[in-house]
N, CA and C of each residue as an Amber inpcrd file, in Angstrom:
protein
   444
   0.7100000  -1.3140000   0.1770000  -0.1130000   0.1740000  -0.1050000
   0.8750000   1.7000000   0.1660000   0.1100000   2.4060000  -0.5070000
   1.1790000   3.5030000  -0.8480000   1.1630000   4.2140000   0.6400000
   2.2580000   5.0560000   0.3100000   2.5470000   6.1060000   1.4680000
   1.2300000   7.0780000   1.5640000   0.7620000   7.3770000   0.4060000
  -0.4010000   8.2910000   0.5350000  -1.8430000   7.5970000   1.3270000
  -1.9880000   6.4950000   1.4690000  -3.0140000   5.7990000   2.0980000
  -2.5790000   5.8540000   3.3620000  -1.7290000   5.5660000   3.6570000
  -1.2240000   5.5960000   5.2030000  -1.3860000   6.7830000   5.7940000
  -0.9500000   7.8030000   5.0470000  -0.8140000   9.1800000   5.4860000
  -2.2930000   9.6650000   5.6660000  -3.2480000   9.1170000   4.7770000
  -4.6590000   9.3850000   4.9250000  -5.0990000   8.6830000   5.8160000
  -4.8640000   7.5730000   6.2890000  -5.5220000   6.8450000   7.6390000
  -4.8970000   7.7030000   8.9140000  -3.5170000   7.8310000   9.0380000
  -2.8410000   8.7160000  10.0400000  -3.7410000  10.2370000   9.9960000
  -4.2020000  11.0560000   8.9580000  -4.9510000  12.1330000   9.0090000
  -6.5070000  11.6880000   9.6810000  -6.8570000  10.6830000   9.3910000
  -8.0770000  10.2880000  10.2430000  -8.0680000   9.7770000  11.5550000
  -6.9850000   9.3260000  12.0700000  -6.5300000   9.1030000  13.6070000
  -6.4970000  10.5300000  13.8690000  -5.5920000  11.1340000  13.5620000
  -5.2360000  12.7460000  14.3770000  -6.6410000  13.2840000  14.3730000
  -7.0610000  13.5100000  13.3200000  -9.0770000  13.9710000  13.4800000
  -9.7020000  13.5530000  14.4550000  -9.8350000  12.0870000  14.5060000
 -10.1930000  11.5580000  15.6510000  -9.7640000  12.1740000  16.8930000
  -8.7030000  12.0300000  17.1110000  -8.2390000  12.7660000  18.4520000
  -8.4100000  13.8270000  18.7050000  -8.5040000  14.6720000  17.9950000
  -8.5560000  16.0180000  18.3420000  -9.9640000  16.3330000  18.6250000
 -11.0400000  15.3810000  17.8690000 -12.5510000  15.3840000  18.1970000
 -13.0510000  14.8750000  19.3520000 -12.2970000  13.7590000  19.4700000
 -12.8580000  12.8210000  20.5770000 -12.1630000  12.6820000  21.9930000
 -10.7950000  13.5110000  21.8400000  -9.9240000  13.1300000  22.7450000
  -9.5860000  11.7260000  23.3030000  -9.4370000  10.7560000  22.4110000
  -9.0950000   9.2660000  22.5730000  -7.5730000   9.6990000  22.4930000
  -6.9580000   8.7800000  23.3040000  -5.0800000   8.6570000  23.1500000
  -4.8660000   8.1970000  21.6860000  -3.8380000   8.5590000  21.5210000
  -3.1260000   8.0790000  20.2880000  -2.8060000   6.2740000  20.2790000
  -2.4020000   5.9370000  21.2520000  -2.8200000   4.4640000  21.2610000
  -4.1520000   3.6750000  20.7510000  -5.1830000   4.3390000  21.4910000
  -6.7050000   3.9580000  21.4760000  -7.0470000   3.9260000  19.8610000
  -6.7040000   5.3520000  19.3400000  -6.8570000   5.6730000  17.8150000
  -6.3560000   4.6560000  16.8460000  -4.7420000   4.3490000  17.2240000
  -4.2750000   3.4180000  16.4350000  -4.7640000   1.9950000  16.4570000
  -4.7980000   1.7100000  17.7870000  -5.1390000   0.2140000  18.1610000
  -6.6710000   0.2800000  17.4170000  -7.5790000   0.8850000  17.2940000
  -9.1110000   0.8830000  16.3310000  -8.6240000   0.6160000  15.0300000
  -7.8650000   1.4410000  14.6080000  -7.3180000   1.3580000  12.8490000
  -7.0750000  -0.1610000  12.8980000  -6.1190000  -0.8380000  13.6370000
  -5.5200000  -1.7520000  13.3780000  -6.0240000  -3.1330000  13.3850000
  -7.0750000  -2.8440000  14.2950000  -8.2870000  -3.7190000  14.6040000
  -9.4510000  -4.0810000  13.8710000  -9.7320000  -2.7660000  12.9470000
 -11.0780000  -2.7610000  12.1010000 -10.5170000  -2.6430000  10.8020000
  -9.2910000  -2.1240000  10.3100000  -8.9810000  -2.2330000   8.8830000
  -8.9130000  -3.6170000   8.1990000  -8.7800000  -4.4290000   8.9990000
  -8.7830000  -6.1120000   8.1000000 -10.1040000  -6.3780000   7.7050000
 -11.0200000  -6.0760000   8.4970000 -12.2950000  -6.3080000   8.2120000
 -13.2510000  -5.1350000   6.9750000 -12.0900000  -4.5450000   6.2550000
 -12.6790000  -4.1210000   5.0180000 -13.4410000  -3.0570000   5.6900000
 -13.3260000  -2.1360000   6.6120000 -13.9970000  -1.3740000   6.8690000
 -14.0000000  -0.0560000   6.1030000 -15.0770000   0.6170000   5.6240000
 -15.2810000   1.8180000   4.5630000 -14.3680000   2.9560000   5.2760000
 -14.2070000   3.0370000   6.6960000 -13.7720000   4.3190000   6.9010000
 -12.2770000   4.6360000   6.3330000 -11.5830000   3.1460000   6.2490000
 -10.1340000   3.5330000   6.3050000  -9.3390000   3.4770000   4.6980000
  -8.6960000   3.9800000   4.4750000  -7.8900000   3.9770000   3.2350000
  -7.5610000   3.1110000   2.5500000  -7.0080000   1.8920000   3.4090000
  -6.2250000   0.9560000   3.0800000  -7.2530000  -0.3590000   3.6330000
  -6.8820000  -1.6310000   2.6950000  -7.3860000  -2.6340000   3.3790000
  -6.6920000  -3.6280000   4.3200000  -5.4770000  -3.4170000   3.9740000
  -4.4170000  -4.2080000   4.8810000  -3.2410000  -2.8540000   4.6860000
  -2.6560000  -2.9560000   6.4890000  -1.5980000  -2.0190000   6.4420000
  -0.6040000  -2.9520000   6.3530000   0.8490000  -2.3510000   5.5170000
   1.8510000  -2.9640000   5.6110000   2.6930000  -2.4840000   6.8500000
   3.9320000  -3.5470000   7.1280000   4.6650000  -3.1830000   8.2590000
   4.9400000  -2.0840000   8.2430000   5.8190000  -1.2720000   6.9910000
   6.0370000   0.3010000   6.7790000   4.9040000   1.1010000   6.9690000
   3.9790000   1.1050000   6.7790000   2.9940000   1.9080000   6.6140000
   2.2880000   1.9090000   8.2280000   2.5650000   0.8030000   8.7450000
   2.2820000   0.6950000  10.3720000   3.2470000   1.5530000  11.0800000
   4.3490000   1.4420000  10.5780000   5.6020000   2.3100000  11.6940000
   5.3340000   3.5750000  11.3720000   5.1320000   4.2780000   9.9340000
   4.6930000   5.4650000   9.8320000   3.3990000   5.8850000  10.5000000
   2.0620000   5.2800000  10.2190000   1.1460000   5.5970000  11.2030000
   1.4050000   6.0360000  12.3480000   2.0550000   5.0530000  13.1340000
   2.0860000   5.1380000  14.4580000   3.5390000   6.3660000  14.9020000
   4.2440000   6.6690000  14.0480000   5.3960000   7.5070000  14.0390000
   4.5900000   8.9190000  14.0960000   3.6650000   9.1400000  13.1260000
   3.0920000  10.2250000  12.7990000   2.1970000  10.5400000  13.9190000
   1.1640000   9.7370000  14.1570000   0.0970000   9.6330000  15.3680000
   0.3610000  10.0880000  16.4310000   1.5920000   9.3300000  16.9740000
   2.2630000   9.5990000  18.4680000   2.7760000  10.8550000  18.3190000
   3.4790000  11.5170000  17.3310000   4.3660000  12.5620000  16.9180000
   3.5000000  13.6500000  17.0950000   2.5570000  13.8560000  16.2580000
   1.6570000  15.0600000  16.2400000   1.1570000  15.1550000  17.5440000
   0.6750000  14.0490000  18.1450000   0.2460000  14.1820000  19.7550000
   1.1000000  14.7970000  20.5150000   2.3420000  14.1720000  20.6240000
   3.4580000  14.6900000  21.4400000   3.8320000  16.0820000  21.1940000
   3.9940000  16.5980000  20.0480000   4.2820000  17.5420000  19.5150000
   3.0290000  18.5720000  19.0280000   2.1040000  18.4730000  19.8420000
   0.6160000  19.2510000  19.4730000   1.1600000  20.9000000  19.8610000
   1.7360000  21.0500000  21.0080000   1.8590000  22.7910000  21.1530000
   2.7220000  23.1100000  20.1170000   3.8360000  22.3130000  19.9160000
   5.0440000  23.0480000  18.9260000   4.6200000  23.2520000  17.7700000
   3.7120000  22.1630000  17.3070000   3.1290000  22.2690000  16.0070000
   1.9500000  23.6840000  15.6400000   1.4960000  23.7300000  16.7780000
   0.6090000  25.0610000  17.0510000   1.5140000  26.1790000  16.8060000
   2.6160000  26.2140000  17.5080000   3.5660000  27.3380000  17.3870000
   3.9890000  27.4630000  16.0110000   4.3160000  26.4510000  15.2760000
   4.7240000  26.5620000  13.6200000   3.5410000  27.0970000  12.9060000
   2.5430000  26.6320000  13.3720000   1.2230000  26.9170000  11.9780000
   1.1310000  28.4820000  12.7320000   0.6330000  28.7630000  13.8530000
   0.0200000  30.5930000  13.9740000   0.7110000  31.0180000  13.6970000
   2.2710000  31.5050000  13.7870000   2.8120000  32.5490000  12.6200000
   2.6530000  32.9260000  11.4080000   1.9710000  31.6440000  10.5170000
   1.9870000  31.6910000   9.1090000   0.2970000  32.0020000   8.8060000
  -0.3270000  32.2340000   9.6310000  -1.9790000  32.5640000   9.2800000
  -1.7990000  34.1070000   9.2520000  -2.3330000  34.5140000   8.0660000
  -2.2820000  36.4060000   8.0980000  -3.9450000  36.7740000   8.0470000
  -4.0880000  37.3960000   9.2620000  -5.5420000  37.5320000   9.7210000
  -6.2960000  36.6380000  10.0490000  -5.8540000  35.6090000  10.5250000
  -6.4790000  34.3350000  11.2860000  -6.0100000  33.9000000  12.7680000
  -6.5110000  33.1830000  13.3950000  -6.0080000  32.7660000  14.4290000
  -6.3990000  31.3380000  14.2940000  -5.4680000  30.3560000  15.1950000
  -5.7300000  28.9400000  14.9480000  -6.9170000  28.3860000  15.3990000
  -7.5650000  29.1040000  16.2600000  -8.6370000  28.4780000  16.4310000
  -9.8970000  28.8030000  15.6450000  -9.9120000  29.8790000  14.5050000
 -10.7840000  30.2850000  13.7220000 -10.6580000  28.6920000  12.4670000
  -9.6010000  28.1920000  12.0850000  -9.3900000  26.9250000  11.0920000
 -10.2500000  26.2390000  11.2860000 -10.6330000  25.4660000  10.8570000
 -11.7920000  24.0410000  10.6720000 -10.8620000  23.1440000  11.2510000
 -11.4270000  22.2310000  11.9500000 -10.4900000  20.8420000  12.5470000
  -9.9820000  20.1660000  11.5600000 -10.6210000  19.8500000  10.5440000
 -10.2890000  19.2780000   9.2030000  -8.8750000  19.9360000   9.1010000
  -8.9050000  21.2210000   8.5470000  -7.7770000  21.9410000   7.5180000
  -6.7730000  21.8350000   8.9590000  -7.0170000  21.9150000  10.0860000
  -6.0480000  21.9630000  11.1300000  -5.0830000  21.0180000  11.3280000
  -5.7140000  20.0190000  11.2300000  -5.5600000  18.3570000  11.5460000
  -4.6350000  18.2080000  10.1480000  -4.9340000  18.7170000   8.6760000
  -4.0250000  18.5300000   7.7320000  -2.8060000  19.1940000   7.8270000
  -2.9810000  20.5270000   8.4090000  -1.7770000  21.5660000   8.5750000
  -0.7810000  20.6900000   9.6480000  -1.2240000  20.4560000  10.9060000
  -0.3530000  19.6100000  11.7170000   0.4670000  18.4080000  11.3560000
  -0.3770000  17.6940000  10.4360000   0.0660000  16.2460000   9.9190000
   1.3350000  17.0650000   9.0720000   1.0380000  17.9470000   8.0250000
   2.2710000  17.8650000   7.2030000   3.5950000  18.9820000   7.7600000
   2.9450000  19.6400000   8.8270000   4.0420000  20.2830000   9.7340000
   4.9840000  19.1760000  10.5020000   4.2880000  18.1910000  10.7150000
   4.9570000  17.2340000  11.7620000   6.2160000  16.6070000  10.3920000
   5.6420000  16.1880000   9.3650000   6.3880000  15.6440000   8.4180000
   7.5840000  16.4650000   7.9650000   7.5000000  17.7920000   7.7330000
   8.4770000  18.8130000   7.2740000   9.2780000  19.0120000   8.3230000
   8.9110000  19.2760000   9.4890000  10.0130000  19.3090000  10.6030000
  10.3600000  18.3490000  11.4290000   9.7030000  17.1640000  11.5190000
  10.4000000  16.3130000  12.2010000  10.5560000  14.6590000  11.4900000
  10.3830000  14.2910000  10.2530000  10.6720000  13.2050000   9.3570000
  11.6070000  13.8150000   8.0300000  12.9280000  13.2020000   8.2870000
  13.8910000  13.4560000   7.3550000  13.4520000  13.0480000   5.9130000
  13.2950000  12.0540000   5.8770000  12.9610000  11.1230000   4.4200000
  11.9170000  11.6200000   3.7740000  11.0110000  12.3420000   3.9350000
   9.8270000  12.6280000   3.2200000  10.0270000  14.5400000   2.5830000
  10.2400000  14.2720000   1.5240000  10.3940000  15.7610000   0.8860000
   9.3780000  16.6150000   1.3490000   9.4440000  18.1050000   1.5970000
   8.8590000  19.1200000   1.9590000   7.6200000  19.1330000   1.0800000
   8.0980000  19.3820000  -0.2630000   7.0790000  19.2670000  -1.2820000
   5.9520000  18.1690000  -1.5650000   6.6730000  17.2340000  -1.0590000
   5.7190000  15.9230000  -0.9470000   4.5500000  15.8850000   0.1430000
   5.0020000  16.7260000   1.2830000   4.1500000  16.8660000   2.4210000
   3.2300000  17.9330000   1.9140000   3.6350000  19.0410000   1.0840000
   2.3520000  20.1330000   1.0150000   1.5170000  19.3450000  -0.1420000
   2.5840000  19.0370000  -1.0790000   1.5770000  18.1200000  -2.4640000
  -0.1550000  17.1740000  -1.5220000   0.5410000  16.5960000  -0.8110000
  -0.2520000  15.6700000  -0.0610000  -1.3810000  16.1500000   0.7100000
  -0.7210000  17.2330000   1.4100000  -1.9160000  18.2170000   2.2810000
  -2.8880000  18.8310000   1.4200000  -2.3910000  19.0890000   0.4360000
  -3.3180000  20.0560000  -0.4980000  -4.2960000  18.8500000  -0.7790000
  -3.8330000  17.8100000  -1.2930000  -4.6030000  16.5690000  -1.6460000
  -6.1350000  16.1640000  -0.6010000  -5.4430000  16.2410000   0.7860000
  -6.1740000  15.5570000   1.7790000  -7.4330000  16.7800000   2.0650000
  -6.9670000  18.0050000   1.8230000  -7.8040000  19.3450000   2.0400000
  -8.8800000  19.1260000   0.6630000  -8.3050000  18.6680000  -0.5550000
  -9.5660000  18.7780000  -1.5570000 -10.0640000  17.4620000  -1.1160000
 -10.1440000  16.8060000  -0.7690000 -10.9210000  15.2140000  -0.3450000
 -11.7780000  15.5970000   0.6080000 -11.3660000  16.0730000   1.9530000
 -11.6920000  16.4320000   3.3110000 -12.0960000  17.5080000   3.6660000
 -11.8910000  18.4860000   3.2560000 -12.1850000  20.1370000   3.8650000
 -12.9820000  20.7080000   2.7330000 -13.5690000  22.1670000   3.4020000
 -14.2100000  22.7890000   2.5810000 -13.9590000  23.2560000   1.3420000
 -14.6140000  24.1100000   0.1620000 -14.4160000  24.4080000  -1.0870000
 -12.8040000  25.0380000  -1.2890000 -12.7130000  25.9900000  -0.1450000
 -11.4140000  26.8850000  -0.3090000 -10.2660000  26.3320000   0.2720000
 -10.5120000  25.2830000   1.2220000  -9.4680000  25.2660000   2.2720000
  -8.4670000  24.7910000   1.4770000  -8.6420000  24.1760000   0.2710000
  -6.9770000  23.4470000  -0.3870000  -6.0830000  24.8150000  -0.7350000
  -6.7760000  25.7370000  -1.1170000  -6.0670000  26.8820000  -1.0640000
  -5.4020000  27.4720000   0.1540000  -6.1740000  27.2150000   0.8970000
  -5.6540000  27.6150000   2.1410000  -4.2310000  27.3710000   2.8590000
  -4.8050000  25.8060000   2.7700000  -3.8100000  24.8930000   3.1880000
  -2.5170000  25.3440000   2.5430000  -2.4670000  25.1890000   1.1190000
  -1.4910000  25.2200000   0.3440000  -0.6140000  26.5670000   0.8620000
  -1.3410000  27.4590000   0.7060000  -0.8390000  28.9320000   1.1630000
  -0.2060000  28.8540000   2.5520000  -0.5380000  28.1990000   3.4510000
  -0.0630000  27.8840000   4.7010000   1.2510000  27.4280000   4.5630000
   0.9540000  26.2750000   4.0880000   1.8970000  24.9250000   3.9620000
   3.2680000  25.5460000   3.3950000   2.9950000  26.4590000   2.2770000
   4.3530000  27.0330000   1.5250000   4.8050000  28.0050000   2.5780000
   4.4470000  28.6170000   3.6950000   4.6730000  29.4180000   4.2990000
   5.9220000  28.8020000   5.6270000   5.2460000  27.6480000   5.7210000
   5.6680000  26.8300000   6.7240000   7.1380000  26.2220000   6.2440000
   7.1940000  25.9850000   5.0400000   8.4130000  25.2870000   4.2670000
   9.3520000  26.3460000   4.1280000   8.9370000  27.7460000   3.7910000
   9.8420000  28.8420000   3.7330000  10.1660000  29.1930000   5.4480000
   9.7230000  28.9630000   6.3960000   9.9050000  29.0670000   7.5350000
  11.0740000  28.1590000   8.0940000  10.8760000  26.7690000   7.8590000
  11.7150000  25.6310000   7.8470000  13.0770000  26.0230000   7.2510000
  12.8500000  26.2000000   6.0490000  14.2970000  26.0850000   5.4690000
  15.0740000  27.5870000   5.6240000  14.5150000  28.6110000   5.8580000
  15.1490000  29.5310000   6.4200000  15.9650000  29.0710000   7.6980000
  15.0650000  28.7720000   8.8730000  15.6020000  28.3970000   9.8970000
  16.5760000  27.3870000   9.9040000  16.9220000  26.5550000   8.9220000
  18.0430000  25.2420000   8.3320000  19.0800000  26.1380000   8.1080000
  18.8230000  27.1720000   7.4830000  19.8760000  27.8730000   6.9950000
  20.9210000  28.6260000   7.7980000  20.0260000  29.1770000   8.7380000
  20.7290000  29.6950000   9.8430000  21.3080000  28.8580000  11.0700000
């Protein structure tokens, strides 16, 4: 299965955690308990070992670094606050920011492209443009920080 499908599943778990306050372990366990039953909620019908590792890493990472991710996102918002962003878009932004800042083997442009695709699929009509702009600024800030 592709990394895109694993990313989509990770997005769903992070979103679930955001709206229901379940723990990362509870969300992950639910995925792995139900995915093999062809549950329509999940992008994958089977989770490979590498995708399982990615999902666990990202879901736990976003959970553990939630405040840091908010601090990365907040300054990129022009005339917005983080509380005004839809939960779907905020979840997508946190996932992408986590990949950009904390996972070395995923190119930032891939994270940005995948974030826009998730926004097109799960968010409102204009959210994909918003997500694209915010992620672009996050990448600029990240690259600028790396140079210094």
